[in-house]
Amino acid sequence: MFTNRSRNTSDTDTLRGARVVITGGAHGIGRAIATQFVHAGAYVAVGDIDGHAAQQAAAELGNDTLGTALDVTDEASFASFLDTAENAIGPMTVMINNAGVDWMGPFHSEPSHVSRRQLDVNLMGPIIGSRLALQRMLPRRGGHLVNVASAAGRVPQPGSAVYTATKFGVVGLTEALRLEYRESGVRFSVVHPGQVRTQMIDGTGRSSRLLRVISPDDCARAVIDAVRRNRFEVWAPADQRIGIQLGNLLPRALRERAMLALKVDAIARDADISARSAYHERAFGSDR
């Protein structure tokens, strides 16, 4: 059960005592985010489809961290997770929709159930999580909702067309919510990681010069920065933002030529599908 902790109001301690809820928190980016919030003095609850891994992560993080099973595609599971989290660590002040999956391969070969899984986890998950979080935050006139999108939410990624569509959706969702609830006291952030060194990029031997590979800790620092400084749109790595935003000002033909020159299409095109089979099975089942 949450016990109150005295707060230090200095800039470096703005996260001390915060109550942070993270989806997809047992591995990769989510685990790194949880770790950095704990180190900043926050109370953390992590949910993951792998409940055992979530519990193990929580035990290793310490500081009364909660870890439990969560299916972000199931509204009842999500609501139960938030109830459990708030009973354990107190009323949440930060909600991070992080869970996501990515299938790589030609669009015409992608199984329909894989497409639906990406839509359910990557887009419906943040939709459900954002709605449930706002139902709790709005009466309190405060809170911070963070949706982890992707650079693929601003730059199309050939070979991951459905994943790209879901991340464009997350960006649009967050931008619309920021405007709709601009006077509510709730803050919003959308985070755009490039390629992050997690299981999601297994088998991708080459990276784009536009979307270089970073570590989960790099991405977690961007999330921490978004919350601490109340920044709406955050890129990881930060230098990625300028190139992408300038590129989007170009006429379409030049923009597409530039993206191809920077090998955005190489990420999925050159992926070793056999090397990705273990990840695909974990994310989508054996009959991918």
Short mmCIF file of N, CA, C and O in Angstrom, two decimals, residues 11-123:
data_model
loop_
_atom_site.label_atom_id
_atom_site.label_comp_id
_atom_site.label_asym_id
_atom_site.label_seq_id
_atom_site.Cartn_x
_atom_site.Cartn_y
_atom_site.Cartn_z
N ASP A 11 14.38 21.34 -8.98
CA ASP A 11 14.21 20.86 -10.35
C ASP A 11 14.67 19.42 -10.51
O ASP A 11 14.10 18.66 -11.28
N THR A 12 15.72 19.05 -9.78
CA THR A 12 16.26 17.71 -9.95
C THR A 12 15.40 16.66 -9.27
O THR A 12 15.58 15.48 -9.52
N ASP A 13 14.46 17.07 -8.42
CA ASP A 13 13.66 16.11 -7.68
C ASP A 13 12.17 16.21 -8.02
O ASP A 13 11.33 15.81 -7.22
N THR A 14 11.85 16.72 -9.18
CA THR A 14 10.44 16.89 -9.53
C THR A 14 9.71 15.58 -9.66
O THR A 14 8.49 15.55 -9.64
N LEU A 15 10.43 14.47 -9.82
CA LEU A 15 9.78 13.16 -9.98
C LEU A 15 9.73 12.38 -8.67
O LEU A 15 9.12 11.31 -8.63
N ARG A 16 10.34 12.90 -7.63
CA ARG A 16 10.35 12.17 -6.36
C ARG A 16 8.93 12.10 -5.81
O ARG A 16 8.26 13.10 -5.63
N GLY A 17 8.50 10.87 -5.52
CA GLY A 17 7.16 10.67 -4.99
C GLY A 17 6.08 10.55 -6.04
O GLY A 17 4.91 10.31 -5.71
N ALA A 18 6.43 10.73 -7.33
CA ALA A 18 5.44 10.54 -8.39
C ALA A 18 4.99 9.08 -8.41
O ALA A 18 5.73 8.17 -8.00
N ARG A 19 3.76 8.85 -8.87
CA ARG A 19 3.22 7.49 -8.98
C ARG A 19 3.05 7.20 -10.47
O ARG A 19 2.18 7.79 -11.13
N VAL A 20 3.89 6.31 -10.97
CA VAL A 20 4.04 6.11 -12.41
C VAL A 20 3.57 4.71 -12.80
O VAL A 20 4.00 3.71 -12.21
N VAL A 21 2.72 4.64 -13.82
CA VAL A 21 2.19 3.38 -14.33
C VAL A 21 2.69 3.19 -15.75
O VAL A 21 2.57 4.09 -16.58
N ILE A 22 3.25 2.00 -16.04
CA ILE A 22 3.90 1.75 -17.33
C ILE A 22 3.38 0.44 -17.92
O ILE A 22 3.41 -0.60 -17.25
N THR A 23 2.95 0.48 -19.18
CA THR A 23 2.57 -0.76 -19.86
C THR A 23 3.77 -1.30 -20.64
O THR A 23 4.65 -0.55 -21.04
N GLY A 24 3.78 -2.62 -20.84
CA GLY A 24 4.93 -3.23 -21.49
C GLY A 24 6.19 -2.99 -20.71
O GLY A 24 7.27 -2.77 -21.28
N GLY A 25 6.09 -3.07 -19.38
CA GLY A 25 7.17 -2.63 -18.52
C GLY A 25 8.15 -3.70 -18.09
O GLY A 25 9.06 -3.42 -17.31
N ALA A 26 8.01 -4.94 -18.58
CA ALA A 26 8.88 -6.02 -18.12
C ALA A 26 10.18 -6.11 -18.91
O ALA A 26 11.15 -6.70 -18.43
N HIS A 27 10.19 -5.58 -20.11
CA HIS A 27 11.34 -5.74 -20.99
C HIS A 27 11.66 -4.43 -21.70
O HIS A 27 10.84 -3.51 -21.73
N GLY A 28 12.82 -4.37 -22.32
CA GLY A 28 13.16 -3.34 -23.27
C GLY A 28 12.96 -1.92 -22.79
O GLY A 28 13.39 -1.54 -21.69
N ILE A 29 12.30 -1.12 -23.63
CA ILE A 29 12.10 0.29 -23.31
C ILE A 29 11.33 0.45 -22.02
O ILE A 29 11.67 1.28 -21.17
N GLY A 30 10.25 -0.31 -21.85
CA GLY A 30 9.43 -0.19 -20.65
C GLY A 30 10.21 -0.45 -19.38
O GLY A 30 10.06 0.27 -18.37
N ARG A 31 11.04 -1.48 -19.41
CA ARG A 31 11.87 -1.80 -18.24
C ARG A 31 12.85 -0.67 -17.96
O ARG A 31 13.07 -0.28 -16.80
N ALA A 32 13.46 -0.11 -19.01
CA ALA A 32 14.39 1.01 -18.82
C ALA A 32 13.69 2.23 -18.26
O ALA A 32 14.23 2.94 -17.40
N ILE A 33 12.47 2.52 -18.75
CA ILE A 33 11.70 3.65 -18.22
C ILE A 33 11.42 3.45 -16.74
O ILE A 33 11.59 4.35 -15.92
N ALA A 34 10.97 2.24 -16.39
CA ALA A 34 10.67 1.95 -14.98
C ALA A 34 11.91 2.13 -14.11
O ALA A 34 11.84 2.72 -13.02
N THR A 35 13.04 1.65 -14.59
CA THR A 35 14.28 1.76 -13.83
C THR A 35 14.64 3.21 -13.55
O THR A 35 14.98 3.58 -12.41
N GLN A 36 14.53 4.05 -14.56
CA GLN A 36 14.93 5.45 -14.37
C GLN A 36 13.96 6.22 -13.49
O GLN A 36 14.36 7.10 -12.73
N PHE A 37 12.67 5.88 -13.57
CA PHE A 37 11.73 6.52 -12.66
C PHE A 37 11.98 6.10 -11.22
O PHE A 37 11.91 6.93 -10.30
N VAL A 38 12.28 4.83 -11.01
CA VAL A 38 12.60 4.37 -9.65
C VAL A 38 13.84 5.10 -9.13
O VAL A 38 13.87 5.57 -7.99
N HIS A 39 14.84 5.22 -9.98
CA HIS A 39 16.07 5.92 -9.57
C HIS A 39 15.80 7.39 -9.27
O HIS A 39 16.53 8.00 -8.46
N ALA A 40 14.76 7.96 -9.90
CA ALA A 40 14.41 9.36 -9.65
C ALA A 40 13.55 9.51 -8.39
O ALA A 40 13.19 10.64 -8.02
N GLY A 41 13.23 8.40 -7.75
CA GLY A 41 12.47 8.47 -6.50
C GLY A 41 10.97 8.29 -6.66
O GLY A 41 10.21 8.56 -5.72
N ALA A 42 10.53 7.82 -7.83
CA ALA A 42 9.10 7.62 -8.06
C ALA A 42 8.67 6.24 -7.60
O ALA A 42 9.48 5.31 -7.51
N TYR A 43 7.39 6.10 -7.32
CA TYR A 43 6.77 4.80 -7.11
C TYR A 43 6.24 4.33 -8.45
O TYR A 43 5.61 5.10 -9.19
N VAL A 44 6.47 3.06 -8.77
CA VAL A 44 6.22 2.57 -10.12
C VAL A 44 5.40 1.29 -10.09
O VAL A 44 5.61 0.42 -9.24
N ALA A 45 4.48 1.18 -11.05
CA ALA A 45 3.75 -0.07 -11.30
C ALA A 45 3.96 -0.43 -12.76
O ALA A 45 3.74 0.40 -13.64
N VAL A 46 4.39 -1.66 -13.02
CA VAL A 46 4.59 -2.12 -14.39
C VAL A 46 3.62 -3.25 -14.69
O VAL A 46 3.42 -4.15 -13.88
N GLY A 47 3.01 -3.16 -15.87
CA GLY A 47 2.15 -4.22 -16.36
C GLY A 47 2.72 -4.78 -17.64
O GLY A 47 3.33 -4.05 -18.43
N ASP A 48 2.52 -6.08 -17.86
CA ASP A 48 3.06 -6.70 -19.05
C ASP A 48 2.24 -7.95 -19.35
O ASP A 48 1.72 -8.60 -18.43
N ILE A 49 2.13 -8.29 -20.63
CA ILE A 49 1.43 -9.52 -21.01
C ILE A 49 2.09 -10.73 -20.37
O ILE A 49 1.43 -11.73 -20.09
N ASP A 50 3.39 -10.63 -20.12
CA ASP A 50 4.14 -11.66 -19.40
C ASP A 50 4.14 -11.30 -17.92
O ASP A 50 5.02 -10.56 -17.45
N GLY A 51 3.14 -11.78 -17.19
CA GLY A 51 2.99 -11.40 -15.80
C GLY A 51 4.16 -11.82 -14.94
O GLY A 51 4.58 -11.09 -14.02
N HIS A 52 4.72 -13.01 -15.21
CA HIS A 52 5.87 -13.48 -14.42
C HIS A 52 7.05 -12.54 -14.60
O HIS A 52 7.73 -12.18 -13.63
N ALA A 53 7.32 -12.13 -15.85
CA ALA A 53 8.43 -11.21 -16.11
C ALA A 53 8.19 -9.86 -15.45
O ALA A 53 9.12 -9.22 -14.96
N ALA A 54 6.93 -9.41 -15.41
CA ALA A 54 6.61 -8.15 -14.75
C ALA A 54 6.89 -8.24 -13.25
O ALA A 54 7.45 -7.31 -12.66
N GLN A 55 6.52 -9.35 -12.64
CA GLN A 55 6.78 -9.53 -11.21
C GLN A 55 8.28 -9.60 -10.93
O GLN A 55 8.76 -9.03 -9.95
N GLN A 56 9.00 -10.28 -11.81
CA GLN A 56 10.46 -10.38 -11.63
C GLN A 56 11.12 -9.01 -11.77
O GLN A 56 12.00 -8.65 -10.99
N ALA A 57 10.68 -8.24 -12.78
CA ALA A 57 11.24 -6.90 -12.97
C ALA A 57 10.98 -6.04 -11.74
O ALA A 57 11.86 -5.31 -11.27
N ALA A 58 9.75 -6.11 -11.21
CA ALA A 58 9.40 -5.30 -10.04
C ALA A 58 10.26 -5.68 -8.84
O ALA A 58 10.73 -4.81 -8.09
N ALA A 59 10.48 -6.98 -8.65
CA ALA A 59 11.30 -7.43 -7.53
C ALA A 59 12.73 -6.91 -7.65
O ALA A 59 13.35 -6.51 -6.66
N GLU A 60 13.25 -6.89 -8.87
CA GLU A 60 14.62 -6.43 -9.08
C GLU A 60 14.73 -4.91 -8.96
O GLU A 60 15.76 -4.40 -8.52
N LEU A 61 13.65 -4.19 -9.31
CA LEU A 61 13.68 -2.73 -9.21
C LEU A 61 13.59 -2.25 -7.77
O LEU A 61 14.13 -1.20 -7.42
N GLY A 62 12.87 -3.00 -6.94
CA GLY A 62 12.74 -2.61 -5.53
C GLY A 62 11.87 -1.38 -5.35
O GLY A 62 11.03 -1.05 -6.19
N ASN A 63 12.02 -0.69 -4.22
CA ASN A 63 11.27 0.53 -3.91
C ASN A 63 9.77 0.30 -3.97
O ASN A 63 9.00 1.16 -4.41
N ASP A 64 9.31 -0.89 -3.54
CA ASP A 64 7.88 -1.23 -3.52
C ASP A 64 7.25 -1.20 -4.91
O ASP A 64 6.04 -0.96 -5.06
N THR A 65 8.06 -1.44 -5.95
CA THR A 65 7.53 -1.48 -7.31
C THR A 65 6.55 -2.64 -7.46
O THR A 65 6.79 -3.74 -6.96
N LEU A 66 5.46 -2.39 -8.15
CA LEU A 66 4.45 -3.42 -8.42
C LEU A 66 4.64 -3.95 -9.83
O LEU A 66 4.85 -3.19 -10.77
N GLY A 67 4.56 -5.25 -10.01
CA GLY A 67 4.59 -5.87 -11.32
C GLY A 67 3.47 -6.88 -11.43
O GLY A 67 3.31 -7.73 -10.54
N THR A 68 2.70 -6.81 -12.50
CA THR A 68 1.56 -7.71 -12.65
C THR A 68 1.21 -7.90 -14.11
O THR A 68 1.66 -7.15 -14.98
N ALA A 69 0.42 -8.92 -14.37
CA ALA A 69 0.00 -9.21 -15.74
C ALA A 69 -0.95 -8.14 -16.25
O ALA A 69 -1.78 -7.61 -15.50
N LEU A 70 -0.85 -7.84 -17.54
CA LEU A 70 -1.72 -6.86 -18.17
C LEU A 70 -1.85 -7.19 -19.65
O LEU A 70 -0.85 -7.35 -20.35
N ASP A 71 -3.08 -7.27 -20.12
CA ASP A 71 -3.37 -7.37 -21.54
C ASP A 71 -3.95 -6.03 -21.98
O ASP A 71 -5.10 -5.71 -21.67
N VAL A 72 -3.14 -5.22 -22.68
CA VAL A 72 -3.58 -3.87 -23.03
C VAL A 72 -4.71 -3.87 -24.05
O VAL A 72 -5.35 -2.84 -24.27
N THR A 73 -4.98 -5.01 -24.68
CA THR A 73 -6.06 -5.08 -25.66
C THR A 73 -7.41 -5.38 -25.01
O THR A 73 -8.43 -5.34 -25.68
N ASP A 74 -7.40 -5.67 -23.71
CA ASP A 74 -8.60 -6.05 -22.99
C ASP A 74 -8.93 -4.95 -21.97
O ASP A 74 -8.19 -4.74 -21.02
N GLU A 75 -10.05 -4.25 -22.17
CA GLU A 75 -10.36 -3.11 -21.32
C GLU A 75 -10.54 -3.52 -19.86
O GLU A 75 -10.14 -2.79 -18.95
N ALA A 76 -11.14 -4.69 -19.62
CA ALA A 76 -11.33 -5.15 -18.24
C ALA A 76 -9.99 -5.42 -17.58
O ALA A 76 -9.78 -5.08 -16.40
N SER A 77 -9.06 -6.03 -18.32
CA SER A 77 -7.73 -6.29 -17.79
C SER A 77 -7.02 -4.97 -17.48
O SER A 77 -6.37 -4.83 -16.44
N PHE A 78 -7.16 -4.00 -18.37
CA PHE A 78 -6.50 -2.71 -18.19
C PHE A 78 -7.07 -1.99 -16.96
O PHE A 78 -6.32 -1.44 -16.13
N ALA A 79 -8.40 -1.98 -16.84
CA ALA A 79 -9.02 -1.31 -15.69
C ALA A 79 -8.61 -1.98 -14.38
O ALA A 79 -8.32 -1.30 -13.38
N SER A 80 -8.57 -3.31 -14.38
CA SER A 80 -8.15 -4.04 -13.18
C SER A 80 -6.70 -3.73 -12.82
O SER A 80 -6.35 -3.56 -11.64
N PHE A 81 -5.85 -3.62 -13.85
CA PHE A 81 -4.45 -3.28 -13.62
C PHE A 81 -4.32 -1.91 -12.97
O PHE A 81 -3.56 -1.73 -12.01
N LEU A 82 -5.06 -0.93 -13.46
CA LEU A 82 -4.98 0.41 -12.88
C LEU A 82 -5.52 0.44 -11.46
O LEU A 82 -4.98 1.13 -10.60
N ASP A 83 -6.59 -0.31 -11.20
CA ASP A 83 -7.10 -0.41 -9.83
C ASP A 83 -6.03 -0.98 -8.91
O ASP A 83 -5.78 -0.45 -7.81
N THR A 84 -5.40 -2.07 -9.35
CA THR A 84 -4.36 -2.71 -8.54
C THR A 84 -3.18 -1.77 -8.32
O THR A 84 -2.63 -1.67 -7.22
N ALA A 85 -2.80 -1.08 -9.39
CA ALA A 85 -1.66 -0.16 -9.30
C ALA A 85 -1.95 0.97 -8.31
O ALA A 85 -1.12 1.29 -7.46
N GLU A 86 -3.13 1.56 -8.40
CA GLU A 86 -3.43 2.69 -7.52
C GLU A 86 -3.61 2.24 -6.08
O GLU A 86 -3.29 2.99 -5.15
N ASN A 87 -4.11 1.03 -5.88
CA ASN A 87 -4.20 0.50 -4.51
C ASN A 87 -2.82 0.28 -3.92
O ASN A 87 -2.62 0.41 -2.71
N ALA A 88 -1.85 -0.04 -4.79
CA ALA A 88 -0.50 -0.35 -4.32
C ALA A 88 0.36 0.88 -4.14
O ALA A 88 1.10 1.00 -3.15
N ILE A 89 0.31 1.83 -5.09
CA ILE A 89 1.26 2.95 -5.05
C ILE A 89 0.58 4.30 -4.89
O ILE A 89 1.27 5.32 -4.75
N GLY A 90 -0.74 4.35 -4.91
CA GLY A 90 -1.44 5.60 -4.77
C GLY A 90 -1.94 6.11 -6.11
O GLY A 90 -1.64 5.54 -7.16
N PRO A 91 -2.74 7.18 -6.11
CA PRO A 91 -3.31 7.72 -7.35
C PRO A 91 -2.21 8.09 -8.35
O PRO A 91 -1.29 8.84 -8.04
N MET A 92 -2.32 7.53 -9.54
CA MET A 92 -1.23 7.72 -10.51
C MET A 92 -1.15 9.17 -10.95
O MET A 92 -2.15 9.84 -11.18
N THR A 93 0.07 9.62 -11.09
CA THR A 93 0.33 10.97 -11.60
C THR A 93 0.90 10.93 -13.01
O THR A 93 0.85 11.93 -13.72
N VAL A 94 1.47 9.78 -13.41
CA VAL A 94 2.03 9.62 -14.75
C VAL A 94 1.58 8.27 -15.31
O VAL A 94 1.73 7.25 -14.65
N MET A 95 1.03 8.29 -16.51
CA MET A 95 0.64 7.07 -17.22
C MET A 95 1.44 6.99 -18.51
O MET A 95 1.42 7.93 -19.31
N ILE A 96 2.12 5.86 -18.72
CA ILE A 96 2.95 5.69 -19.92
C ILE A 96 2.46 4.49 -20.70
O ILE A 96 2.61 3.34 -20.26
N ASN A 97 1.84 4.75 -21.85
CA ASN A 97 1.42 3.69 -22.76
C ASN A 97 2.61 3.34 -23.65
O ASN A 97 2.92 4.05 -24.60
N ASN A 98 3.27 2.23 -23.32
CA ASN A 98 4.51 1.87 -23.99
C ASN A 98 4.43 0.57 -24.78
O ASN A 98 5.17 0.39 -25.74
N ALA A 99 3.54 -0.34 -24.42
CA ALA A 99 3.50 -1.66 -25.04
C ALA A 99 3.34 -1.56 -26.55
O ALA A 99 2.55 -0.75 -27.06
N GLY A 100 4.08 -2.38 -27.30
CA GLY A 100 3.98 -2.36 -28.76
C GLY A 100 4.63 -3.59 -29.38
O GLY A 100 5.52 -4.21 -28.78
N VAL A 101 4.19 -3.93 -30.59
CA VAL A 101 4.76 -5.05 -31.34
C VAL A 101 4.93 -4.63 -32.81
O VAL A 101 4.21 -3.76 -33.31
N ASP A 102 5.88 -5.26 -33.50
CA ASP A 102 6.18 -4.89 -34.88
C ASP A 102 6.49 -6.14 -35.69
O ASP A 102 7.36 -6.93 -35.33
N TRP A 103 5.76 -6.32 -36.79
CA TRP A 103 6.04 -7.40 -37.74
C TRP A 103 6.73 -6.81 -38.95
O TRP A 103 6.29 -5.78 -39.47
N MET A 104 7.82 -7.42 -39.39
CA MET A 104 8.53 -6.95 -40.57
C MET A 104 8.40 -7.95 -41.70
O MET A 104 8.54 -9.16 -41.49
N GLY A 105 8.16 -7.44 -42.88
CA GLY A 105 8.03 -8.27 -44.06
C GLY A 105 7.14 -7.58 -45.07
O GLY A 105 6.54 -6.55 -44.78
N PRO A 106 7.05 -8.13 -46.28
CA PRO A 106 6.20 -7.50 -47.30
C PRO A 106 4.75 -7.40 -46.83
O PRO A 106 4.20 -8.36 -46.28
N PHE A 107 4.13 -6.26 -47.07
CA PHE A 107 2.75 -6.03 -46.63
C PHE A 107 1.80 -7.09 -47.19
O PHE A 107 0.92 -7.59 -46.48
N HIS A 108 1.99 -7.47 -48.46
CA HIS A 108 1.06 -8.41 -49.07
C HIS A 108 1.18 -9.81 -48.49
O HIS A 108 0.30 -10.65 -48.68
N SER A 109 2.27 -10.07 -47.75
CA SER A 109 2.47 -11.39 -47.14
C SER A 109 2.10 -11.41 -45.65
O SER A 109 2.16 -12.48 -45.03
N GLU A 110 1.76 -10.26 -45.10
CA GLU A 110 1.48 -10.20 -43.67
C GLU A 110 0.15 -10.86 -43.35
O GLU A 110 -0.89 -10.47 -43.90
N PRO A 111 0.12 -11.85 -42.45
CA PRO A 111 -1.14 -12.50 -42.09
C PRO A 111 -2.10 -11.51 -41.44
O PRO A 111 -1.69 -10.61 -40.70
N SER A 112 -3.39 -11.70 -41.69
CA SER A 112 -4.39 -10.77 -41.16
C SER A 112 -4.38 -10.74 -39.64
O SER A 112 -4.55 -9.67 -39.03
N HIS A 113 -4.15 -11.88 -39.00
CA HIS A 113 -4.17 -11.88 -37.54
C HIS A 113 -3.00 -11.09 -36.97
O HIS A 113 -3.09 -10.51 -35.88
N VAL A 114 -1.89 -11.02 -37.73
CA VAL A 114 -0.74 -10.22 -37.32
C VAL A 114 -1.08 -8.74 -37.41
O VAL A 114 -0.76 -7.95 -36.51
N SER A 115 -1.75 -8.35 -38.50
CA SER A 115 -2.16 -6.95 -38.65
C SER A 115 -3.09 -6.56 -37.51
O SER A 115 -2.95 -5.48 -36.92
N ARG A 116 -4.05 -7.42 -37.21
CA ARG A 116 -5.01 -7.11 -36.13
C ARG A 116 -4.30 -7.01 -34.78
O ARG A 116 -4.65 -6.16 -33.95
N ARG A 117 -3.33 -7.88 -34.57
CA ARG A 117 -2.59 -7.84 -33.31
C ARG A 117 -1.87 -6.51 -33.15
O ARG A 117 -1.88 -5.90 -32.07
N GLN A 118 -1.24 -6.02 -34.21
CA GLN A 118 -0.56 -4.73 -34.14
C GLN A 118 -1.55 -3.60 -33.88
O GLN A 118 -1.29 -2.70 -33.08
N LEU A 119 -2.69 -3.62 -34.56
CA LEU A 119 -3.71 -2.61 -34.32
C LEU A 119 -4.20 -2.66 -32.89
O LEU A 119 -4.38 -1.62 -32.24
N ASP A 120 -4.42 -3.87 -32.37
CA ASP A 120 -4.96 -4.01 -31.01
C ASP A 120 -3.96 -3.55 -29.95
O ASP A 120 -4.33 -2.83 -29.01
N VAL A 121 -2.70 -3.97 -30.09
CA VAL A 121 -1.69 -3.63 -29.07
C VAL A 121 -1.21 -2.19 -29.23
O VAL A 121 -1.20 -1.41 -28.27
N ASN A 122 -0.84 -1.82 -30.45
CA ASN A 122 -0.15 -0.54 -30.67
C ASN A 122 -1.09 0.66 -30.68
O ASN A 122 -0.67 1.77 -30.35
N LEU A 123 -2.34 0.45 -31.13
CA LEU A 123 -3.26 1.58 -31.24
C LEU A 123 -4.41 1.49 -30.25
O LEU A 123 -4.65 2.43 -29.49
#
